[in-house]
mmCIF file of C-alpha atoms in Angstrom:
data_model
loop_
_atom_site.group_PDB
_atom_site.id
_atom_site.type_symbol
_atom_site.label_atom_id
_atom_site.label_comp_id
_atom_site.label_asym_id
_atom_site.label_seq_id
_atom_site.Cartn_x
_atom_site.Cartn_y
_atom_site.Cartn_z
ATOM 1 C CA MET A 207 -47.856 -106.521 -13.266
ATOM 2 C CA ALA A 208 -47.084 -109.440 -11.031
ATOM 3 C CA THR A 209 -45.695 -108.666 -7.582
ATOM 4 C CA LEU A 210 -42.695 -110.657 -6.485
ATOM 5 C CA ALA A 211 -43.274 -112.541 -3.292
ATOM 6 C CA LYS A 212 -41.052 -111.552 -0.407
ATOM 7 C CA PRO A 213 -38.618 -114.266 0.636
ATOM 8 C CA ALA A 214 -39.473 -115.967 3.882
ATOM 9 C CA ALA A 215 -37.581 -114.588 6.847
ATOM 10 C CA ALA A 216 -34.623 -116.761 7.733
ATOM 11 C CA LYS A 217 -34.999 -118.626 10.994
ATOM 12 C CA PRO A 218 -32.468 -117.593 13.615
ATOM 13 C CA VAL A 219 -29.654 -120.079 14.032
ATOM 14 C CA ARG A 220 -29.544 -121.545 17.525
ATOM 15 C CA ARG A 221 -26.063 -121.440 18.954
ATOM 16 C CA THR A 222 -25.026 -123.289 22.037
ATOM 17 C CA LYS A 223 -23.564 -121.031 24.679
ATOM 18 C CA PRO A 224 -19.846 -121.695 25.245
ATOM 19 C CA ARG A 225 -20.551 -122.217 28.956
ATOM 20 C CA VAL A 226 -22.994 -125.032 28.174
ATOM 21 C CA GLN A 227 -20.505 -126.652 25.802
ATOM 22 C CA LYS A 228 -17.764 -126.507 28.447
ATOM 23 C CA GLU A 229 -20.070 -128.008 31.062
ATOM 24 C CA ILE A 230 -20.878 -130.943 28.789
ATOM 25 C CA ILE A 231 -17.188 -131.550 28.070
ATOM 26 C CA ALA A 232 -16.313 -131.315 31.770
ATOM 27 C CA SER A 233 -19.173 -133.626 32.756
ATOM 28 C CA LEU A 234 -18.079 -136.330 30.321
ATOM 29 C CA ALA A 235 -14.412 -135.892 31.262
ATOM 30 C CA ARG A 236 -15.156 -136.253 34.974
ATOM 31 C CA ALA A 237 -17.219 -139.355 34.311
ATOM 32 C CA ILE A 238 -14.224 -140.842 32.487
ATOM 33 C CA ALA A 239 -11.715 -139.727 35.145
ATOM 34 C CA SER A 240 -13.865 -141.175 37.944
ATOM 35 C CA GLY A 241 -13.957 -144.587 36.231
ATOM 36 C CA LEU A 242 -17.655 -144.468 35.364
ATOM 37 C CA TYR A 243 -16.529 -145.256 31.832
ATOM 38 C CA ALA A 244 -13.597 -147.639 32.099
ATOM 39 C CA PRO A 245 -10.689 -147.712 29.622
ATOM 40 C CA GLY A 246 -11.676 -149.724 26.564
ATOM 41 C CA SER A 247 -15.395 -149.183 27.125
ATOM 42 C CA ASN A 248 -17.676 -147.118 24.911
ATOM 43 C CA LEU A 249 -19.298 -143.825 25.785
ATOM 44 C CA PRO A 250 -23.072 -143.737 25.260
ATOM 45 C CA ARG A 251 -24.230 -143.263 21.673
ATOM 46 C CA GLU A 252 -24.527 -139.729 20.339
ATOM 47 C CA ASN A 253 -28.337 -139.895 20.387
ATOM 48 C CA ASP A 254 -28.299 -140.960 24.023
ATOM 49 C CA LEU A 255 -25.927 -138.142 24.946
ATOM 50 C CA CYS A 256 -28.150 -135.675 23.089
ATOM 51 C CA ALA A 257 -31.109 -136.821 25.177
ATOM 52 C CA GLU A 258 -29.104 -136.736 28.409
ATOM 53 C CA PHE A 259 -27.825 -133.169 27.948
ATOM 54 C CA GLY A 260 -30.703 -131.806 25.882
ATOM 55 C CA VAL A 261 -28.544 -130.563 23.022
ATOM 56 C CA SER A 262 -28.065 -131.291 19.325
ATOM 57 C CA ARG A 263 -25.792 -133.931 17.816
ATOM 58 C CA THR A 264 -23.543 -131.141 16.546
ATOM 59 C CA VAL A 265 -22.881 -129.999 20.101
ATOM 60 C CA ILE A 266 -22.146 -133.546 21.272
ATOM 61 C CA ARG A 267 -19.819 -134.176 18.350
ATOM 62 C CA GLU A 268 -17.876 -131.000 19.108
ATOM 63 C CA ALA A 269 -17.581 -132.048 22.764
ATOM 64 C CA LEU A 270 -16.279 -135.475 21.759
ATOM 65 C CA LYS A 271 -13.727 -133.856 19.444
ATOM 66 C CA VAL A 272 -12.348 -131.866 22.386
ATOM 67 C CA LEU A 273 -12.081 -134.996 24.530
ATOM 68 C CA GLU A 274 -10.352 -136.801 21.667
ATOM 69 C CA SER A 275 -7.868 -133.949 21.210
ATOM 70 C CA LYS A 276 -6.890 -134.335 24.875
ATOM 71 C CA GLY A 277 -6.349 -138.068 24.521
ATOM 72 C CA LEU A 278 -9.266 -139.235 26.676
ATOM 73 C CA VAL A 279 -11.227 -140.980 23.927
ATOM 74 C CA ARG A 280 -10.855 -142.250 20.386
ATOM 75 C CA GLY A 281 -13.607 -142.301 17.790
ATOM 76 C CA ARG A 282 -13.837 -145.498 15.755
ATOM 77 C CA PRO A 283 -16.046 -145.998 12.689
ATOM 78 C CA ARG A 284 -18.885 -148.457 13.331
ATOM 79 C CA VAL A 285 -17.619 -148.909 16.897
ATOM 80 C CA GLY A 286 -18.299 -145.579 18.590
ATOM 81 C CA THR A 287 -16.296 -143.469 21.025
ATOM 82 C CA VAL A 288 -13.894 -145.587 23.064
ATOM 83 C CA VAL A 289 -12.248 -144.491 26.321
ATOM 84 C CA ARG A 290 -8.459 -144.641 26.095
ATOM 85 C CA ASP A 291 -6.069 -145.914 28.754
ATOM 86 C CA LYS A 292 -5.022 -143.335 31.339
ATOM 87 C CA GLU A 293 -1.417 -143.586 30.143
ATOM 88 C CA GLU A 294 -2.552 -142.084 26.830
ATOM 89 C CA TRP A 295 -4.230 -139.031 28.366
ATOM 90 C CA ASN A 296 -2.524 -135.654 28.193
ATOM 91 C CA LEU A 297 -2.051 -135.498 31.950
ATOM 92 C CA LEU A 298 -0.246 -132.154 31.774
ATOM 93 C CA ASP A 299 -3.238 -130.446 30.229
ATOM 94 C CA PRO A 300 -4.650 -127.964 32.795
ATOM 95 C CA ASP A 301 -8.209 -128.975 31.925
ATOM 96 C CA ILE A 302 -7.502 -132.658 32.583
ATOM 97 C CA VAL A 303 -5.763 -131.851 35.861
ATOM 98 C CA GLU A 304 -8.861 -129.911 36.916
ATOM 99 C CA TRP A 305 -11.272 -132.623 35.783
ATOM 100 C CA MET A 306 -9.335 -135.348 37.601
ATOM 101 C CA GLY A 307 -9.399 -133.399 40.850
ATOM 102 C CA SER A 308 -8.059 -135.414 43.774
ATOM 103 C CA ASP A 309 -7.525 -138.405 41.478
ATOM 104 C CA PHE A 310 -4.555 -136.518 40.038
ATOM 105 C CA LEU A 311 -2.788 -136.685 43.385
ATOM 106 C CA ASP A 312 -1.839 -140.343 43.223
ATOM 107 C CA GLU A 313 1.658 -141.192 44.382
ATOM 108 C CA SER A 314 2.977 -142.271 40.987
ATOM 109 C CA MET A 315 1.991 -138.996 39.312
ATOM 110 C CA LEU A 316 3.475 -136.867 42.072
ATOM 111 C CA LYS A 317 6.727 -138.821 41.816
ATOM 112 C CA ALA A 318 6.746 -138.316 38.057
ATOM 113 C CA VAL A 319 6.359 -134.544 38.486
ATOM 114 C CA LEU A 320 9.201 -134.510 41.020
ATOM 115 C CA GLU A 321 11.438 -136.481 38.645
ATOM 116 C CA ALA A 322 10.702 -133.961 35.898
ATOM 117 C CA ARG A 323 11.573 -131.104 38.237
ATOM 118 C CA ARG A 324 14.868 -132.779 39.184
ATOM 119 C CA ALA A 325 15.755 -132.998 35.492
ATOM 120 C CA ILE A 326 14.792 -129.409 34.645
ATOM 121 C CA GLU A 327 15.130 -127.038 37.589
ATOM 122 C CA PRO A 328 18.811 -127.514 38.581
ATOM 123 C CA ALA A 329 19.911 -126.794 35.008
ATOM 124 C CA ALA A 330 17.500 -123.857 34.796
ATOM 125 C CA ALA A 331 18.860 -122.405 38.046
ATOM 126 C CA GLU A 332 22.447 -122.733 36.837
ATOM 127 C CA LEU A 333 21.582 -120.920 33.610
ATOM 128 C CA ALA A 334 19.628 -118.277 35.521
ATOM 129 C CA ALA A 335 22.711 -117.541 37.619
ATOM 130 C CA SER A 336 24.371 -116.333 34.428
ATOM 131 C CA ARG A 337 21.424 -115.010 32.452
ATOM 132 C CA ALA A 338 18.788 -113.636 34.828
ATOM 133 C CA THR A 339 18.187 -109.917 34.581
ATOM 134 C CA ALA A 340 18.208 -107.686 37.641
ATOM 135 C CA GLN A 341 14.427 -107.412 37.326
ATOM 136 C CA GLU A 342 13.987 -111.198 37.252
ATOM 137 C CA ILE A 343 16.116 -111.584 40.378
ATOM 138 C CA ALA A 344 14.019 -108.864 42.010
ATOM 139 C CA ASP A 345 10.851 -110.734 40.980
ATOM 140 C CA LEU A 346 12.219 -113.939 42.537
ATOM 141 C CA ASP A 347 13.048 -112.035 45.703
ATOM 142 C CA HIS A 348 9.531 -110.601 45.783
ATOM 143 C CA ALA A 349 8.003 -114.083 45.362
ATOM 144 C CA TRP A 350 10.231 -115.360 48.176
ATOM 145 C CA GLN A 351 9.115 -112.495 50.424
ATOM 146 C CA ARG A 352 5.487 -113.384 49.694
ATOM 147 C CA MET A 353 6.251 -116.992 50.706
ATOM 148 C CA ALA A 354 7.865 -115.816 53.930
ATOM 149 C CA ALA A 355 4.932 -113.537 54.740
ATOM 150 C CA ALA A 356 2.199 -116.056 53.865
ATOM 151 C CA LYS A 357 -0.350 -116.598 56.614
ATOM 152 C CA ASP A 358 -1.972 -119.674 55.101
ATOM 153 C CA SER A 359 -1.160 -122.565 52.771
ATOM 154 C CA TYR A 360 -3.056 -121.025 49.840
ATOM 155 C CA SER A 361 -0.979 -117.825 49.882
ATOM 156 C CA PHE A 362 2.229 -119.811 50.311
ATOM 157 C CA ILE A 363 1.474 -122.123 47.384
ATOM 158 C CA GLU A 364 0.516 -119.260 45.062
ATOM 159 C CA ALA A 365 3.792 -117.476 45.829
ATOM 160 C CA ASP A 366 5.738 -120.735 45.428
ATOM 161 C CA VAL A 367 4.261 -121.299 41.967
ATOM 162 C CA VAL A 368 5.181 -117.743 40.947
ATOM 163 C CA PHE A 369 8.725 -118.316 42.233
ATOM 164 C CA HIS A 370 9.276 -121.386 40.068
ATOM 165 C CA THR A 371 7.621 -119.734 37.072
ATOM 166 C CA VAL A 372 10.069 -116.825 37.255
ATOM 167 C CA LEU A 373 13.001 -119.186 37.798
ATOM 168 C CA LEU A 374 12.443 -121.106 34.573
ATOM 169 C CA LYS A 375 11.836 -117.936 32.599
ATOM 170 C CA ALA A 376 15.008 -116.452 34.082
ATOM 171 C CA SER A 377 17.014 -119.303 32.541
ATOM 172 C CA HIS A 378 16.289 -117.654 29.161
ATOM 173 C CA ASN A 379 16.078 -121.124 27.695
ATOM 174 C CA ARG A 380 13.025 -121.184 25.441
ATOM 175 C CA VAL A 381 12.564 -124.943 25.794
ATOM 176 C CA PHE A 382 12.531 -124.756 29.601
ATOM 177 C CA ALA A 383 9.988 -121.946 29.437
ATOM 178 C CA GLN A 384 7.772 -124.045 27.158
ATOM 179 C CA LEU A 385 8.166 -127.107 29.366
ATOM 180 C CA TYR A 386 7.018 -125.102 32.345
ATOM 181 C CA GLY A 387 3.935 -124.106 30.411
ATOM 182 C CA LEU A 388 3.175 -127.797 30.003
ATOM 183 C CA ILE A 389 3.754 -128.841 33.600
ATOM 184 C CA HIS A 390 2.332 -125.721 35.294
ATOM 185 C CA ALA A 391 -0.954 -127.274 36.375
ATOM 186 C CA ALA A 392 0.729 -130.480 37.497
ATOM 187 C CA LEU A 393 3.363 -128.543 39.423
ATOM 188 C CA HIS A 394 0.671 -126.487 41.140
ATOM 189 C CA ARG A 395 -1.005 -129.651 42.415
ATOM 190 C CA ALA A 396 2.335 -131.169 43.432
ATOM 191 C CA LEU A 397 3.376 -128.059 45.370
ATOM 192 C CA ASP A 398 -0.053 -128.012 46.979
ATOM 193 C CA ALA A 399 0.300 -131.638 48.086
ATOM 194 C CA SER A 400 3.770 -131.158 49.561
ATOM 195 C CA ALA A 401 2.987 -127.816 51.230
ATOM 196 C CA ARG A 402 -0.096 -129.158 52.988
ATOM 197 C CA ALA A 403 1.885 -132.092 54.382
ATOM 198 C CA VAL A 404 4.082 -130.024 56.710
ATOM 199 C CA ALA A 405 3.355 -128.049 59.836
ATOM 200 C CA ASP A 406 5.386 -125.001 58.796
ATOM 201 C CA TYR A 407 7.340 -123.758 55.805
ATOM 202 C CA GLU A 408 10.478 -122.492 57.514
ATOM 203 C CA ASN A 409 12.861 -124.932 55.798
ATOM 204 C CA ALA A 410 11.355 -124.213 52.376
ATOM 205 C CA ILE A 411 11.593 -120.464 52.961
ATOM 206 C CA VAL A 412 15.283 -120.762 53.900
ATOM 207 C CA ALA A 413 16.043 -122.928 50.843
ATOM 208 C CA HIS A 414 14.277 -120.540 48.445
ATOM 209 C CA HIS A 415 16.104 -117.570 49.934
ATOM 210 C CA ALA A 416 19.419 -119.370 49.393
ATOM 211 C CA LEU A 417 18.550 -119.695 45.709
ATOM 212 C CA VAL A 418 17.749 -115.996 45.410
ATOM 213 C CA GLU A 419 21.096 -115.108 46.990
ATOM 214 C CA ALA A 420 22.978 -117.532 44.724
ATOM 215 C CA LEU A 421 21.451 -115.887 41.662
ATOM 216 C CA ARG A 422 22.223 -112.440 43.049
ATOM 217 C CA MET A 423 25.869 -113.492 43.449
ATOM 218 C CA ARG A 424 25.885 -115.152 40.000
ATOM 219 C CA ASP A 425 26.906 -118.397 41.714
ATOM 220 C CA ARG A 426 26.015 -121.174 39.258
ATOM 221 C CA GLU A 427 27.014 -124.068 41.499
ATOM 222 C CA GLY A 428 25.354 -122.480 44.515
ATOM 223 C CA ALA A 429 22.142 -122.071 42.514
ATOM 224 C CA ARG A 430 22.188 -125.741 41.545
ATOM 225 C CA ARG A 431 22.752 -126.766 45.186
ATOM 226 C CA ALA A 432 19.943 -124.522 46.400
ATOM 227 C CA VAL A 433 17.481 -126.052 43.935
ATOM 228 C CA GLY A 434 18.637 -129.501 45.002
ATOM 229 C CA ALA A 435 17.802 -128.606 48.600
ATOM 230 C CA ILE A 436 14.356 -127.342 47.557
ATOM 231 C CA LEU A 437 13.627 -130.556 45.683
ATOM 232 C CA ASP A 438 14.898 -132.709 48.562
ATOM 233 C CA LEU A 439 12.405 -130.944 50.828
ATOM 234 C CA ALA A 440 9.646 -131.486 48.265
ATOM 235 C CA GLU A 441 10.435 -135.200 48.133
ATOM 236 C CA HIS A 442 10.443 -135.428 51.932
ATOM 237 C CA ASP A 443 7.106 -133.622 52.150
ATOM 238 C CA LEU A 444 5.557 -135.866 49.501
ATOM 239 C CA HIS A 445 6.619 -138.940 51.484
ATOM 240 C CA ILE A 446 4.845 -137.482 54.492
ATOM 241 C CA SER A 447 1.708 -136.696 52.476
ATOM 242 C CA ALA A 448 1.624 -140.292 51.185
ATOM 243 C CA GLU A 449 1.760 -141.827 54.660
ATOM 244 C CA PRO A 450 -1.530 -143.023 56.211
ATOM 245 C CA GLU A 451 -2.842 -140.683 58.862
#
């Protein structure tokens, strides 16, 4: 009786580690952000990228799909992968903010973030004066206390970001909360730029405390004024940071 041959053992499928994939994406993104690949130019061919990073075409294609989803490049049949204009990038994406590094801190972008804050935060503060829970006001007060107790710029900035996160959530406006999710990374860089431009944070601490007290008193107009004062300070600090040393 004939014996059936055993099927050949399946070869293990090689899978690229997520860390490697992320490093390839970040490397290409930084090359684009730095201007190594100018808008309108083509990225190297897939085969060349495979050779450069030592990975398969599948890995490179997946990396290019991520970059395309974030607006950095566009794939064109028979043309290749073309770098898009900076205006088309999703500049509020946390990954892009990280990849751009110090290039994100150009004056026009910081002004744009400040304009967005002027449109959103006064209305959010006014709503929060009516809608914030006792716990949310306590959380704002705690963030303010962390700002006041900060011994360095890093601690101050982290507490400042928490403060504004709680403020928009305390408006109980779902759109504002979603908008903050979009601008979080950009706001973090903007707060960092303005905070590092001043010698001390006393004025900012006073203005943030005034907002906490306005919310505690359910003073809608006072909350709007307090946010206006905070944003005026931010604009002043950004002007200082933009001046030549």
